[in-house]
């Protein structure tokens, strides 16, 4: 990200940067959680070049992070008129998969992928990850794992699928499979968290050193004013430090800007650990209004709703 920022800096004062620079700036801004600024850049890029599929695709992705499903769907509609049937399906089913239509979304995206054996490995990887998530929301663990493994077999280096599959394994008490998969990924904070959770769960000696390493990294982030990984940091505080109040504060602050399913999950888990049903209300309201389907989330909601007022 730093290298990318340096490369596009010459255009920072330009009145009309090239469309590709606008899109790159939007990606950098979304990485830094400057979502409104990123959306503004994408809107300008789409205005300048209405046929640019990347602008519409990223607009939908960012709006999903903000839980603006109507806006994400509108961006998908724009994309559908410009992109391949597979890309259009990937966009629309990403929205459907979060808004209570995971069975329909899974079937549609599976059919679209089957028609495009020539799709790029990167796109296939993204689709297999989405299909795995949709299968999980239907409670189909074996099917989800098939998609995770199919994605990993493509040989594309991708931290997102590694994190998602590691979470799948951790949730099913299979930490011993996570450690060899992530042992060379210490440089990634997101994957180091999963590695450390797996080491702790399987009582491996490396957990202590990795906890110390993560403390140092989060301390350095705090000195920089960096709040990009509060979801992960909340999980670190809750499950590796046993700091329930600290985890809840981080989860609450994170949920004000990011409202993806994993952001809701850590807020629900931290609120449950703190026995604070009120703190969980934003995530519980999202569950009610979005139609999100996932047995794990339903169980958390049930436990929270059962807390004494």
PDB file of C-alpha atoms in Angstrom:
ATOM      1  CA  UNK A   1       0.000   0.000   0.000  1.00  0.00           C
ATOM      2  CA  UNK A   2       2.842   2.362   0.809  1.00  0.00           C
ATOM      3  CA  UNK A   3       4.490   1.687  -2.545  1.00  0.00           C
ATOM      4  CA  UNK A   4       1.198   2.294  -4.335  1.00  0.00           C
ATOM      5  CA  UNK A   5       0.677   5.581  -2.495  1.00  0.00           C
ATOM      6  CA  UNK A   6       4.158   6.724  -3.515  1.00  0.00           C
ATOM      7  CA  UNK A   7       3.540   5.860  -7.162  1.00  0.00           C
ATOM      8  CA  UNK A   8       0.281   7.810  -7.452  1.00  0.00           C
ATOM      9  CA  UNK A   9       1.443  10.800  -5.364  1.00  0.00           C
ATOM     10  CA  UNK A  10       2.350  12.867  -8.467  1.00  0.00           C
ATOM     11  CA  UNK A  11      -1.388  12.974  -9.292  1.00  0.00           C
ATOM     12  CA  UNK A  12      -2.469  14.048  -5.797  1.00  0.00           C
ATOM     13  CA  UNK A  13      -2.991  17.684  -6.819  1.00  0.00           C
ATOM     14  CA  UNK A  14      -4.294  16.947 -10.308  1.00  0.00           C
ATOM     15  CA  UNK A  15      -7.754  18.280 -11.110  1.00  0.00           C
ATOM     16  CA  UNK A  16      -8.572  15.283 -13.304  1.00  0.00           C
ATOM     17  CA  UNK A  17      -6.352  12.241 -12.616  1.00  0.00           C
ATOM     18  CA  UNK A  18      -6.565   9.348 -15.093  1.00  0.00           C
ATOM     19  CA  UNK A  19      -9.332   6.861 -14.364  1.00  0.00           C
ATOM     20  CA  UNK A  20      -6.852   4.114 -13.432  1.00  0.00           C
ATOM     21  CA  UNK A  21      -5.272   6.460 -10.866  1.00  0.00           C
ATOM     22  CA  UNK A  22      -8.686   7.266  -9.392  1.00  0.00           C
ATOM     23  CA  UNK A  23      -9.424   3.566  -9.006  1.00  0.00           C
ATOM     24  CA  UNK A  24      -6.039   2.856  -7.445  1.00  0.00           C
ATOM     25  CA  UNK A  25      -6.536   5.747  -5.008  1.00  0.00           C
ATOM     26  CA  UNK A  26      -9.963   4.340  -4.146  1.00  0.00           C
ATOM     27  CA  UNK A  27      -8.441   0.932  -3.389  1.00  0.00           C
ATOM     28  CA  UNK A  28      -5.832   2.508  -1.132  1.00  0.00           C
ATOM     29  CA  UNK A  29      -8.487   4.535   0.644  1.00  0.00           C
ATOM     30  CA  UNK A  30     -10.730   1.520   1.199  1.00  0.00           C
ATOM     31  CA  UNK A  31      -7.753  -0.362   2.601  1.00  0.00           C
ATOM     32  CA  UNK A  32      -7.314   2.490   5.072  1.00  0.00           C
ATOM     33  CA  UNK A  33     -11.068   2.349   5.839  1.00  0.00           C
ATOM     34  CA  UNK A  34     -11.663   5.768   4.262  1.00  0.00           C
ATOM     35  CA  UNK A  35     -14.772   4.344   2.657  1.00  0.00           C
ATOM     36  CA  UNK A  36     -16.592   7.557   1.770  1.00  0.00           C
ATOM     37  CA  UNK A  37     -13.512   8.986   0.053  1.00  0.00           C
ATOM     38  CA  UNK A  38     -13.008   5.701  -1.800  1.00  0.00           C
ATOM     39  CA  UNK A  39     -16.616   5.718  -3.007  1.00  0.00           C
ATOM     40  CA  UNK A  40     -16.223   9.320  -4.169  1.00  0.00           C
ATOM     41  CA  UNK A  41     -13.175   8.355  -6.255  1.00  0.00           C
ATOM     42  CA  UNK A  42     -15.049   5.411  -7.755  1.00  0.00           C
ATOM     43  CA  UNK A  43     -18.046   7.597  -8.573  1.00  0.00           C
ATOM     44  CA  UNK A  44     -15.771  10.042 -10.391  1.00  0.00           C
ATOM     45  CA  UNK A  45     -14.064   7.184 -12.240  1.00  0.00           C
ATOM     46  CA  UNK A  46     -17.447   5.789 -13.329  1.00  0.00           C
ATOM     47  CA  UNK A  47     -18.571   9.232 -14.438  1.00  0.00           C
ATOM     48  CA  UNK A  48     -15.432   9.665 -16.527  1.00  0.00           C
ATOM     49  CA  UNK A  49     -15.566   6.115 -17.926  1.00  0.00           C
ATOM     50  CA  UNK A  50     -19.022   4.546 -17.457  1.00  0.00           C
ATOM     51  CA  UNK A  51     -17.797   1.328 -19.048  1.00  0.00           C
ATOM     52  CA  UNK A  52     -15.091   0.637 -16.470  1.00  0.00           C
ATOM     53  CA  UNK A  53     -16.187  -2.601 -14.785  1.00  0.00           C
ATOM     54  CA  UNK A  54     -13.616  -2.310 -11.994  1.00  0.00           C
ATOM     55  CA  UNK A  55     -15.170   0.887 -10.660  1.00  0.00           C
ATOM     56  CA  UNK A  56     -18.614  -0.729 -10.322  1.00  0.00           C
ATOM     57  CA  UNK A  57     -17.238  -3.970  -8.905  1.00  0.00           C
ATOM     58  CA  UNK A  58     -15.275  -2.193  -6.171  1.00  0.00           C
ATOM     59  CA  UNK A  59     -18.194   0.108  -5.428  1.00  0.00           C
ATOM     60  CA  UNK A  60     -20.357  -2.918  -4.713  1.00  0.00           C
ATOM     61  CA  UNK A  61     -17.637  -4.494  -2.552  1.00  0.00           C
ATOM     62  CA  UNK A  62     -17.202  -1.376  -0.394  1.00  0.00           C
ATOM     63  CA  UNK A  63     -20.936  -0.916   0.042  1.00  0.00           C
ATOM     64  CA  UNK A  64     -21.151  -4.537   1.226  1.00  0.00           C
ATOM     65  CA  UNK A  65     -18.577  -3.730   3.920  1.00  0.00           C
ATOM     66  CA  UNK A  66     -20.862  -0.906   5.035  1.00  0.00           C
ATOM     67  CA  UNK A  67     -23.931  -3.201   4.947  1.00  0.00           C
ATOM     68  CA  UNK A  68     -25.542  -0.962   2.297  1.00  0.00           C
ATOM     69  CA  UNK A  69     -27.103  -3.826   0.389  1.00  0.00           C
ATOM     70  CA  UNK A  70     -29.383  -1.703  -1.790  1.00  0.00           C
ATOM     71  CA  UNK A  71     -26.393   0.363  -2.901  1.00  0.00           C
ATOM     72  CA  UNK A  72     -24.307  -2.750  -3.534  1.00  0.00           C
ATOM     73  CA  UNK A  73     -27.122  -4.230  -5.636  1.00  0.00           C
ATOM     74  CA  UNK A  74     -27.415  -1.040  -7.682  1.00  0.00           C
ATOM     75  CA  UNK A  75     -23.690  -1.209  -8.449  1.00  0.00           C
ATOM     76  CA  UNK A  76     -24.103  -4.849  -9.488  1.00  0.00           C
ATOM     77  CA  UNK A  77     -26.888  -3.806 -11.859  1.00  0.00           C
ATOM     78  CA  UNK A  78     -24.529  -1.333 -13.520  1.00  0.00           C
ATOM     79  CA  UNK A  79     -21.835  -4.018 -13.710  1.00  0.00           C
ATOM     80  CA  UNK A  80     -24.203  -6.566 -15.263  1.00  0.00           C
ATOM     81  CA  UNK A  81     -24.646  -4.383 -18.338  1.00  0.00           C
ATOM     82  CA  UNK A  82     -20.875  -4.247 -18.887  1.00  0.00           C
ATOM     83  CA  UNK A  83     -19.247  -7.423 -17.605  1.00  0.00           C
ATOM     84  CA  UNK A  84     -19.328 -11.132 -18.359  1.00  0.00           C
ATOM     85  CA  UNK A  85     -22.190 -13.254 -17.050  1.00  0.00           C
ATOM     86  CA  UNK A  86     -19.802 -14.788 -14.479  1.00  0.00           C
ATOM     87  CA  UNK A  87     -18.725 -11.420 -13.069  1.00  0.00           C
ATOM     88  CA  UNK A  88     -22.327 -10.212 -12.972  1.00  0.00           C
ATOM     89  CA  UNK A  89     -23.367 -13.369 -11.152  1.00  0.00           C
ATOM     90  CA  UNK A  90     -20.462 -13.076  -8.703  1.00  0.00           C
ATOM     91  CA  UNK A  91     -21.522  -9.536  -7.842  1.00  0.00           C
ATOM     92  CA  UNK A  92     -25.236 -10.234  -7.392  1.00  0.00           C
ATOM     93  CA  UNK A  93     -24.787 -13.486  -5.491  1.00  0.00           C
ATOM     94  CA  UNK A  94     -22.388 -11.781  -3.070  1.00  0.00           C
ATOM     95  CA  UNK A  95     -25.331  -9.587  -2.048  1.00  0.00           C
ATOM     96  CA  UNK A  96     -27.834 -12.471  -2.070  1.00  0.00           C
ATOM     97  CA  UNK A  97     -25.519 -14.624   0.016  1.00  0.00           C
ATOM     98  CA  UNK A  98     -25.570 -12.107   2.867  1.00  0.00           C
ATOM     99  CA  UNK A  99     -29.251 -11.164   2.682  1.00  0.00           C
ATOM    100  CA  UNK A 100     -30.998 -14.442   3.356  1.00  0.00           C
ATOM    101  CA  UNK A 101     -30.780 -16.036  -0.086  1.00  0.00           C
ATOM    102  CA  UNK A 102     -27.651 -18.161   0.295  1.00  0.00           C
ATOM    103  CA  UNK A 103     -29.228 -21.309  -1.209  1.00  0.00           C
ATOM    104  CA  UNK A 104     -30.319 -19.459  -4.358  1.00  0.00           C
ATOM    105  CA  UNK A 105     -27.002 -17.594  -4.531  1.00  0.00           C
ATOM    106  CA  UNK A 106     -25.008 -20.813  -4.230  1.00  0.00           C
ATOM    107  CA  UNK A 107     -26.924 -22.496  -7.028  1.00  0.00           C
ATOM    108  CA  UNK A 108     -26.649 -19.492  -9.360  1.00  0.00           C
ATOM    109  CA  UNK A 109     -22.946 -18.901  -8.800  1.00  0.00           C
ATOM    110  CA  UNK A 110     -22.142 -22.622  -9.152  1.00  0.00           C
ATOM    111  CA  UNK A 111     -23.894 -22.714 -12.519  1.00  0.00           C
ATOM    112  CA  UNK A 112     -22.135 -19.568 -13.703  1.00  0.00           C
ATOM    113  CA  UNK A 113     -18.726 -20.957 -12.741  1.00  0.00           C
ATOM    114  CA  UNK A 114     -19.415 -24.296 -14.452  1.00  0.00           C
ATOM    115  CA  UNK A 115     -20.047 -22.426 -17.717  1.00  0.00           C
ATOM    116  CA  UNK A 116     -16.660 -20.693 -17.550  1.00  0.00           C
ATOM    117  CA  UNK A 117     -13.875 -23.271 -17.144  1.00  0.00           C
ATOM    118  CA  UNK A 118     -11.578 -20.719 -18.792  1.00  0.00           C
ATOM    119  CA  UNK A 119     -12.010 -18.173 -15.968  1.00  0.00           C
ATOM    120  CA  UNK A 120      -8.790 -16.870 -14.445  1.00  0.00           C
ATOM    121  CA  UNK A 121      -7.397 -18.661 -11.372  1.00  0.00           C
ATOM    122  CA  UNK A 122      -7.803 -15.456  -9.345  1.00  0.00           C
ATOM    123  CA  UNK A 123     -11.509 -15.238 -10.171  1.00  0.00           C
ATOM    124  CA  UNK A 124     -12.026 -18.948  -9.559  1.00  0.00           C
ATOM    125  CA  UNK A 125     -10.360 -18.593  -6.166  1.00  0.00           C
ATOM    126  CA  UNK A 126     -12.630 -15.689  -5.202  1.00  0.00           C
ATOM    127  CA  UNK A 127     -15.706 -17.643  -6.321  1.00  0.00           C
ATOM    128  CA  UNK A 128     -14.749 -20.818  -4.457  1.00  0.00           C
ATOM    129  CA  UNK A 129     -14.279 -18.750  -1.298  1.00  0.00           C
ATOM    130  CA  UNK A 130     -17.723 -17.187  -1.745  1.00  0.00           C
ATOM    131  CA  UNK A 131     -19.277 -20.599  -2.441  1.00  0.00           C
ATOM    132  CA  UNK A 132     -17.669 -21.985   0.727  1.00  0.00           C
ATOM    133  CA  UNK A 133     -19.174 -19.132   2.756  1.00  0.00           C
ATOM    134  CA  UNK A 134     -22.606 -19.700   1.213  1.00  0.00           C
ATOM    135  CA  UNK A 135     -22.412 -23.410   2.008  1.00  0.00           C
ATOM    136  CA  UNK A 136     -21.517 -22.635   5.621  1.00  0.00           C
ATOM    137  CA  UNK A 137     -24.559 -20.388   5.953  1.00  0.00           C
ATOM    138  CA  UNK A 138     -26.663 -23.401   4.979  1.00  0.00           C
ATOM    139  CA  UNK A 139     -24.915 -25.576   7.566  1.00  0.00           C
ATOM    140  CA  UNK A 140     -23.180 -27.662   4.857  1.00  0.00           C
ATOM    141  CA  UNK A 141     -19.707 -28.045   6.330  1.00  0.00           C
ATOM    142  CA  UNK A 142     -18.470 -30.807   4.009  1.00  0.00           C
ATOM    143  CA  UNK A 143     -19.484 -28.848   0.920  1.00  0.00           C
ATOM    144  CA  UNK A 144     -17.822 -25.702   2.270  1.00  0.00           C
ATOM    145  CA  UNK A 145     -14.592 -27.576   2.850  1.00  0.00           C
ATOM    146  CA  UNK A 146     -14.650 -28.901  -0.711  1.00  0.00           C
ATOM    147  CA  UNK A 147     -14.710 -25.325  -1.979  1.00  0.00           C
ATOM    148  CA  UNK A 148     -11.962 -24.173   0.373  1.00  0.00           C
ATOM    149  CA  UNK A 149      -9.738 -27.005  -0.836  1.00  0.00           C
ATOM    150  CA  UNK A 150     -10.612 -26.375  -4.484  1.00  0.00           C
ATOM    151  CA  UNK A 151      -9.636 -22.728  -4.056  1.00  0.00           C
ATOM    152  CA  UNK A 152      -6.358 -23.562  -2.333  1.00  0.00           C
ATOM    153  CA  UNK A 153      -5.544 -26.134  -5.025  1.00  0.00           C
ATOM    154  CA  UNK A 154      -5.447 -23.357  -7.622  1.00  0.00           C
ATOM    155  CA  UNK A 155      -2.045 -22.369  -6.250  1.00  0.00           C
ATOM    156  CA  UNK A 156      -2.850 -18.648  -6.005  1.00  0.00           C
ATOM    157  CA  UNK A 157      -1.304 -16.890  -3.005  1.00  0.00           C
ATOM    158  CA  UNK A 158      -4.231 -15.330  -1.182  1.00  0.00           C
ATOM    159  CA  UNK A 159      -4.478 -14.429   2.489  1.00  0.00           C
ATOM    160  CA  UNK A 160      -8.255 -14.156   2.471  1.00  0.00           C
ATOM    161  CA  UNK A 161      -8.970 -17.804   1.698  1.00  0.00           C
ATOM    162  CA  UNK A 162      -6.286 -18.906   4.154  1.00  0.00           C
ATOM    163  CA  UNK A 163      -7.936 -16.848   6.910  1.00  0.00           C
ATOM    164  CA  UNK A 164     -11.418 -18.118   6.014  1.00  0.00           C
ATOM    165  CA  UNK A 165     -10.332 -21.761   5.934  1.00  0.00           C
ATOM    166  CA  UNK A 166      -8.362 -21.341   9.166  1.00  0.00           C
ATOM    167  CA  UNK A 167     -11.490 -19.941  10.846  1.00  0.00           C
ATOM    168  CA  UNK A 168     -13.464 -22.913   9.527  1.00  0.00           C
ATOM    169  CA  UNK A 169     -10.964 -25.331  11.047  1.00  0.00           C
ATOM    170  CA  UNK A 170     -10.741 -23.457  14.345  1.00  0.00           C
ATOM    171  CA  UNK A 171     -14.528 -23.394  14.672  1.00  0.00           C
ATOM    172  CA  UNK A 172     -14.528 -27.175  14.265  1.00  0.00           C
ATOM    173  CA  UNK A 173     -11.801 -27.871  16.815  1.00  0.00           C
ATOM    174  CA  UNK A 174      -9.183 -28.787  14.220  1.00  0.00           C
ATOM    175  CA  UNK A 175      -6.360 -26.400  15.224  1.00  0.00           C
ATOM    176  CA  UNK A 176      -3.622 -28.938  14.488  1.00  0.00           C
ATOM    177  CA  UNK A 177      -4.420 -28.534  10.775  1.00  0.00           C
ATOM    178  CA  UNK A 178      -4.107 -24.748  10.928  1.00  0.00           C
ATOM    179  CA  UNK A 179      -0.549 -24.631  12.286  1.00  0.00           C
ATOM    180  CA  UNK A 180       1.269 -26.205   9.293  1.00  0.00           C
ATOM    181  CA  UNK A 181      -0.911 -24.242   6.876  1.00  0.00           C
ATOM    182  CA  UNK A 182      -0.010 -20.855   8.403  1.00  0.00           C
ATOM    183  CA  UNK A 183       3.429 -21.444   9.929  1.00  0.00           C
ATOM    184  CA  UNK A 184       5.161 -19.377   7.218  1.00  0.00           C
ATOM    185  CA  UNK A 185       2.697 -16.476   7.427  1.00  0.00           C
ATOM    186  CA  UNK A 186       3.933 -14.609  10.490  1.00  0.00           C
ATOM    187  CA  UNK A 187       4.302 -11.418   8.440  1.00  0.00           C
ATOM    188  CA  UNK A 188       0.515 -11.176   8.034  1.00  0.00           C
ATOM    189  CA  UNK A 189      -1.205  -9.893  11.173  1.00  0.00           C
ATOM    190  CA  UNK A 190      -4.500 -11.454  10.074  1.00  0.00           C
ATOM    191  CA  UNK A 191      -2.961 -14.907   9.573  1.00  0.00           C
ATOM    192  CA  UNK A 192      -0.648 -14.658  12.582  1.00  0.00           C
ATOM    193  CA  UNK A 193      -3.750 -14.261  14.736  1.00  0.00           C
ATOM    194  CA  UNK A 194      -5.185 -17.530  13.379  1.00  0.00           C
ATOM    195  CA  UNK A 195      -1.848 -19.285  13.757  1.00  0.00           C
ATOM    196  CA  UNK A 196      -1.575 -18.188  17.385  1.00  0.00           C
ATOM    197  CA  UNK A 197      -5.154 -19.217  18.163  1.00  0.00           C
ATOM    198  CA  UNK A 198      -4.395 -22.639  16.680  1.00  0.00           C
ATOM    199  CA  UNK A 199      -1.149 -22.959  18.633  1.00  0.00           C
ATOM    200  CA  UNK A 200      -2.916 -22.064  21.863  1.00  0.00           C
ATOM    201  CA  UNK A 201      -5.775 -24.480  21.192  1.00  0.00           C
ATOM    202  CA  UNK A 202      -3.352 -27.318  20.419  1.00  0.00           C
ATOM    203  CA  UNK A 203      -1.073 -26.369  23.339  1.00  0.00           C
ATOM    204  CA  UNK A 204       1.977 -25.686  21.177  1.00  0.00           C
ATOM    205  CA  UNK A 205       4.968 -23.782  22.508  1.00  0.00           C
ATOM    206  CA  UNK A 206       4.949 -21.190  19.750  1.00  0.00           C
ATOM    207  CA  UNK A 207       1.806 -19.525  21.097  1.00  0.00           C
ATOM    208  CA  UNK A 208       3.606 -17.566  23.830  1.00  0.00           C
ATOM    209  CA  UNK A 209       6.133 -15.999  21.457  1.00  0.00           C
ATOM    210  CA  UNK A 210       3.473 -15.151  18.915  1.00  0.00           C
ATOM    211  CA  UNK A 211       1.273 -13.507  21.556  1.00  0.00           C
ATOM    212  CA  UNK A 212       4.233 -11.287  22.482  1.00  0.00           C
ATOM    213  CA  UNK A 213       4.815 -10.514  18.789  1.00  0.00           C
ATOM    214  CA  UNK A 214       1.197  -9.512  18.303  1.00  0.00           C
ATOM    215  CA  UNK A 215       1.244  -7.284  21.375  1.00  0.00           C
ATOM    216  CA  UNK A 216       4.206  -5.416  19.876  1.00  0.00           C
ATOM    217  CA  UNK A 217       2.495  -5.031  16.513  1.00  0.00           C
ATOM    218  CA  UNK A 218      -0.743  -3.698  17.984  1.00  0.00           C
ATOM    219  CA  UNK A 219       1.216  -1.324  20.226  1.00  0.00           C
ATOM    220  CA  UNK A 220       3.074  -0.002  17.174  1.00  0.00           C
ATOM    221  CA  UNK A 221      -0.237   0.423  15.336  1.00  0.00           C
ATOM    222  CA  UNK A 222      -1.628   2.405  18.269  1.00  0.00           C
ATOM    223  CA  UNK A 223       1.373   4.755  18.164  1.00  0.00           C
ATOM    224  CA  UNK A 224       0.670   5.387  14.467  1.00  0.00           C
ATOM    225  CA  UNK A 225      -3.011   5.957  15.151  1.00  0.00           C
ATOM    226  CA  UNK A 226      -3.717   2.932  12.938  1.00  0.00           C
ATOM    227  CA  UNK A 227      -7.155   1.401  13.584  1.00  0.00           C
ATOM    228  CA  UNK A 228      -7.318  -0.804  10.526  1.00  0.00           C
ATOM    229  CA  UNK A 229      -7.390  -4.157  12.308  1.00  0.00           C
ATOM    230  CA  UNK A 230      -9.720  -3.600  15.251  1.00  0.00           C
ATOM    231  CA  UNK A 231     -11.767  -6.673  14.392  1.00  0.00           C
ATOM    232  CA  UNK A 232      -8.631  -8.833  14.655  1.00  0.00           C
ATOM    233  CA  UNK A 233      -7.373  -6.966  17.704  1.00  0.00           C
ATOM    234  CA  UNK A 234     -10.701  -7.484  19.474  1.00  0.00           C
ATOM    235  CA  UNK A 235     -10.403 -11.211  18.834  1.00  0.00           C
ATOM    236  CA  UNK A 236      -6.828 -11.131  20.124  1.00  0.00           C
ATOM    237  CA  UNK A 237      -7.915  -9.442  23.353  1.00  0.00           C
ATOM    238  CA  UNK A 238     -10.869 -11.768  23.850  1.00  0.00           C
ATOM    239  CA  UNK A 239      -9.323 -15.156  23.115  1.00  0.00           C
ATOM    240  CA  UNK A 240      -5.591 -14.743  23.636  1.00  0.00           C
ATOM    241  CA  UNK A 241      -5.384 -12.149  26.420  1.00  0.00           C
ATOM    242  CA  UNK A 242      -8.684 -12.881  28.159  1.00  0.00           C
ATOM    243  CA  UNK A 243      -9.371  -9.134  28.223  1.00  0.00           C
ATOM    244  CA  UNK A 244     -13.151  -9.031  27.832  1.00  0.00           C
ATOM    245  CA  UNK A 245     -13.683  -5.267  28.436  1.00  0.00           C
ATOM    246  CA  UNK A 246     -10.882  -4.360  26.024  1.00  0.00           C
ATOM    247  CA  UNK A 247     -12.229  -6.732  23.393  1.00  0.00           C
ATOM    248  CA  UNK A 248     -15.725  -5.280  23.665  1.00  0.00           C
ATOM    249  CA  UNK A 249     -14.507  -1.698  23.302  1.00  0.00           C
ATOM    250  CA  UNK A 250     -12.532  -2.598  20.180  1.00  0.00           C
ATOM    251  CA  UNK A 251     -15.409  -4.592  18.696  1.00  0.00           C
ATOM    252  CA  UNK A 252     -17.866  -1.741  19.288  1.00  0.00           C
ATOM    253  CA  UNK A 253     -15.590   0.867  17.713  1.00  0.00           C
ATOM    254  CA  UNK A 254     -14.835  -1.407  14.760  1.00  0.00           C
ATOM    255  CA  UNK A 255     -18.528  -2.014  14.085  1.00  0.00           C
ATOM    256  CA  UNK A 256     -19.183   1.690  13.665  1.00  0.00           C
ATOM    257  CA  UNK A 257     -17.234   1.672  10.392  1.00  0.00           C
ATOM    258  CA  UNK A 258     -17.161  -1.972   9.265  1.00  0.00           C
ATOM    259  CA  UNK A 259     -20.280  -4.128   9.245  1.00  0.00           C
ATOM    260  CA  UNK A 260     -19.315  -7.332   7.511  1.00  0.00           C
ATOM    261  CA  UNK A 261     -20.392 -10.653   9.059  1.00  0.00           C
ATOM    262  CA  UNK A 262     -17.065 -11.165  10.865  1.00  0.00           C
ATOM    263  CA  UNK A 263     -17.358  -7.672  12.376  1.00  0.00           C
ATOM    264  CA  UNK A 264     -20.785  -8.607  13.724  1.00  0.00           C
ATOM    265  CA  UNK A 265     -19.495 -11.935  15.000  1.00  0.00           C
ATOM    266  CA  UNK A 266     -16.743 -10.518  17.202  1.00  0.00           C
ATOM    267  CA  UNK A 267     -19.156  -7.920  18.582  1.00  0.00           C
ATOM    268  CA  UNK A 268     -21.652 -10.669  19.436  1.00  0.00           C
ATOM    269  CA  UNK A 269     -18.947 -12.835  21.012  1.00  0.00           C
ATOM    270  CA  UNK A 270     -17.408 -10.005  23.032  1.00  0.00           C
ATOM    271  CA  UNK A 271     -20.814  -8.809  24.237  1.00  0.00           C
ATOM    272  CA  UNK A 272     -21.746 -12.353  25.248  1.00  0.00           C
ATOM    273  CA  UNK A 273     -18.469 -12.774  27.153  1.00  0.00           C
ATOM    274  CA  UNK A 274     -19.172  -9.471  28.922  1.00  0.00           C
ATOM    275  CA  UNK A 275     -22.816 -10.489  29.516  1.00  0.00           C
ATOM    276  CA  UNK A 276     -23.766  -7.165  27.944  1.00  0.00           C
ATOM    277  CA  UNK A 277     -26.733  -7.681  25.669  1.00  0.00           C
ATOM    278  CA  UNK A 278     -27.122  -3.954  25.051  1.00  0.00           C
ATOM    279  CA  UNK A 279     -23.676  -3.711  23.463  1.00  0.00           C
ATOM    280  CA  UNK A 280     -24.646  -6.429  20.991  1.00  0.00           C
ATOM    281  CA  UNK A 281     -27.779  -4.618  19.755  1.00  0.00           C
ATOM    282  CA  UNK A 282     -26.264  -3.155  16.553  1.00  0.00           C
ATOM    283  CA  UNK A 283     -25.152  -6.619  15.406  1.00  0.00           C
ATOM    284  CA  UNK A 284     -28.415  -8.237  16.512  1.00  0.00           C
ATOM    285  CA  UNK A 285     -30.364  -5.605  14.569  1.00  0.00           C
ATOM    286  CA  UNK A 286     -28.220  -6.325  11.506  1.00  0.00           C
ATOM    287  CA  UNK A 287     -29.025 -10.023  11.846  1.00  0.00           C
ATOM    288  CA  UNK A 288     -32.751  -9.270  12.015  1.00  0.00           C
ATOM    289  CA  UNK A 289     -32.883  -6.836   9.117  1.00  0.00           C
ATOM    290  CA  UNK A 290     -30.376  -8.416   6.712  1.00  0.00           C
ATOM    291  CA  UNK A 291     -31.794 -11.938   6.845  1.00  0.00           C
ATOM    292  CA  UNK A 292     -28.244 -13.270   7.264  1.00  0.00           C
ATOM    293  CA  UNK A 293     -28.232 -17.051   7.624  1.00  0.00           C
ATOM    294  CA  UNK A 294     -25.612 -18.891   9.657  1.00  0.00           C
ATOM    295  CA  UNK A 295     -26.211 -21.429  12.438  1.00  0.00           C
ATOM    296  CA  UNK A 296     -23.317 -20.060  14.503  1.00  0.00           C
ATOM    297  CA  UNK A 297     -24.667 -16.500  14.425  1.00  0.00           C
ATOM    298  CA  UNK A 298     -28.179 -17.717  15.245  1.00  0.00           C
ATOM    299  CA  UNK A 299     -26.810 -19.516  18.309  1.00  0.00           C
ATOM    300  CA  UNK A 300     -24.961 -16.396  19.470  1.00  0.00           C
ATOM    301  CA  UNK A 301     -28.113 -14.316  19.039  1.00  0.00           C
ATOM    302  CA  UNK A 302     -30.140 -16.844  21.009  1.00  0.00           C
ATOM    303  CA  UNK A 303     -27.619 -16.776  23.858  1.00  0.00           C
ATOM    304  CA  UNK A 304     -27.552 -12.984  23.912  1.00  0.00           C
ATOM    305  CA  UNK A 305     -31.338 -12.703  23.828  1.00  0.00           C
ATOM    306  CA  UNK A 306     -31.408 -15.030  26.812  1.00  0.00           C
ATOM    307  CA  UNK A 307     -29.342 -12.712  28.995  1.00  0.00           C
ATOM    308  CA  UNK A 308     -31.135 -11.137  31.912  1.00  0.00           C
ATOM    309  CA  UNK A 309     -32.090  -7.495  31.191  1.00  0.00           C
TER     310      UNK A 309
END
